[in-house]
CSV table of C-alpha atoms in Angstrom, one decimal:
chain,number,residue,atom,x,y,z
U,1,MET,CA,-8.4,2.9,6.8
U,2,GLN,CA,-5.8,0.2,6.0
U,3,ILE,CA,-3.6,-0.3,3.0
U,4,GLN,CA,-5.1,-3.7,2.3
U,5,GLN,CA,-8.5,-2.1,2.2
U,6,LEU,CA,-7.2,0.5,-0.3
U,7,ARG,CA,-5.7,-2.2,-2.5
U,8,ALA,CA,-8.9,-4.1,-2.6
U,9,PHE,CA,-10.8,-0.9,-3.3
U,10,ARG,CA,-8.4,0.1,-6.2
U,11,GLU,CA,-8.7,-3.4,-7.7
U,12,VAL,CA,-12.5,-3.5,-7.5
U,13,ALA,CA,-12.7,-0.1,-9.0
U,14,ALA,CA,-10.4,-1.2,-11.8
U,15,GLU,CA,-12.4,-4.4,-12.5
U,16,LEU,CA,-15.8,-3.3,-11.4
U,17,SER,CA,-16.1,-6.8,-10.2
U,18,VAL,CA,-15.4,-8.2,-6.7
U,19,THR,CA,-14.9,-11.7,-8.2
U,20,ARG,CA,-12.2,-10.5,-10.7
U,21,ALA,CA,-10.6,-8.3,-8.1
U,22,ALA,CA,-10.4,-11.2,-5.6
U,23,ARG,CA,-8.8,-13.4,-8.3
U,24,ASN,CA,-6.2,-10.7,-9.2
U,25,LEU,CA,-5.3,-10.2,-5.5
U,26,ASN,CA,-5.3,-13.9,-4.7
U,27,TYR,CA,-7.9,-13.4,-2.0
U,28,ALA,CA,-11.2,-15.0,-1.4
U,29,GLN,CA,-14.2,-13.0,-2.6
U,30,SER,CA,-15.5,-12.7,0.9
U,31,THR,CA,-12.2,-11.2,2.0
U,32,VAL,CA,-12.4,-8.5,-0.7
U,33,THR,CA,-16.0,-7.8,0.2
U,34,ALA,CA,-15.1,-7.5,3.9
U,35,GLN,CA,-12.2,-5.1,3.0
U,36,ILE,CA,-14.5,-2.9,1.0
U,37,GLN,CA,-17.2,-2.9,3.7
U,38,GLY,CA,-14.5,-2.0,6.3
U,39,LEU,CA,-13.2,0.9,4.1
U,40,GLU,CA,-16.8,2.1,3.6
U,41,GLU,CA,-17.3,2.1,7.3
U,42,SER,CA,-14.1,3.9,7.9
U,43,VAL,CA,-14.9,6.7,5.4
U,44,GLY,CA,-18.5,6.8,6.3
U,45,ALA,CA,-19.8,6.5,2.7
U,46,ALA,CA,-20.7,3.9,0.2
U,47,LEU,CA,-17.9,3.6,-2.4
U,48,PHE,CA,-19.8,1.5,-4.9
U,49,ASP,CA,-23.4,1.5,-6.3
U,50,ARG,CA,-24.6,-2.0,-6.0
U,51,SER,CA,-28.1,-1.4,-7.3
U,52,HIS,CA,-27.4,-2.5,-10.8
U,53,ARG,CA,-26.1,-5.8,-12.1
U,54,ARG,CA,-22.6,-4.4,-12.4
U,55,LEU,CA,-20.8,-2.3,-9.8
U,56,ALA,CA,-20.2,1.4,-10.3
U,57,LEU,CA,-18.2,3.9,-8.3
U,58,THR,CA,-20.3,6.4,-6.3
U,59,GLU,CA,-19.2,10.0,-6.2
U,60,ALA,CA,-17.5,9.3,-2.9
U,61,GLY,CA,-15.6,6.3,-4.5
U,62,ALA,CA,-14.6,8.4,-7.4
U,63,ARG,CA,-13.2,11.1,-5.1
U,64,LEU,CA,-11.3,8.5,-2.9
U,65,LEU,CA,-9.8,6.5,-5.8
U,66,PRO,CA,-6.9,9.0,-6.8
U,67,TYR,CA,-5.9,9.3,-3.1
U,68,ALA,CA,-6.0,5.5,-2.7
U,69,ARG,CA,-3.6,5.2,-5.7
U,70,ILE,CA,-1.2,7.8,-4.2
U,71,ILE,CA,-1.2,6.1,-0.8
U,72,ILE,CA,-0.6,2.6,-2.3
U,73,ASP,CA,2.2,3.9,-4.6
U,74,ALA,CA,3.9,5.8,-1.7
U,75,ALA,CA,3.7,2.7,0.5
U,76,GLU,CA,5.3,0.6,-2.2
U,77,GLU,CA,8.0,3.2,-2.9
U,78,GLY,CA,8.8,3.3,0.8
U,79,ARG,CA,9.0,-0.4,1.1
U,80,ARG,CA,11.4,-0.5,-1.9
U,81,ALA,CA,13.5,2.3,-0.4
U,82,VAL,CA,13.9,0.4,2.9
U,83,ALA,CA,14.7,-2.9,1.0
U,84,ALA,CA,17.4,-1.1,-1.0
U,85,ALA,CA,18.9,0.5,2.1
U,86,GLN,CA,19.1,-2.9,3.8
U,87,ALA,CA,20.7,-4.5,0.7
U,88,THR,CA,23.4,-1.8,0.4
U,89,PRO,CA,26.5,-2.7,2.5
U,90,ARG,CA,27.6,0.1,4.7
U,91,CYS,CA,31.1,0.8,5.9
U,92,ASP,CA,31.5,3.4,8.6
U,93,ALA,CA,35.2,2.9,9.2
U,94,ARG,CA,37.2,6.0,9.7
U,95,VAL,CA,40.9,6.3,9.2
U,96,ARG,CA,42.9,8.7,11.3
U,97,ARG,CA,46.5,9.6,11.1
U,98,VAL,CA,48.6,9.3,14.2
U,99,ARG,CA,51.6,11.6,14.3
U,100,ARG,CA,53.5,10.1,17.2
U,101,ALA,CA,52.9,6.9,19.0
U,102,ARG,CA,54.2,6.4,22.5
U,103,VAL,CA,55.5,3.0,23.2
U,104,PRO,CA,55.3,2.0,26.9
U,105,SER,CA,58.7,1.1,28.3
């Protein structure tokens, strides 16, 4: 299971169309199809019912979708946290007081 597969899955589930999902993600339709097939293979279940003219989530797809959203949101939040940490300048200087200094003769 890869984050790109989950993003493709989330988008197809939202649009119920591989074509529109591919357009939204700026991917080729074949890429989105391959991502969905890889995810289905990974979880061992069909995520979409393709028997009708329009896609529909299967029970397995409906169960996976909220977890996919959580994982994607957490990954994006983690990425933002790392970017913010790198953008914040750090200063680790320490100041110590010296009582007496010995000057060599």
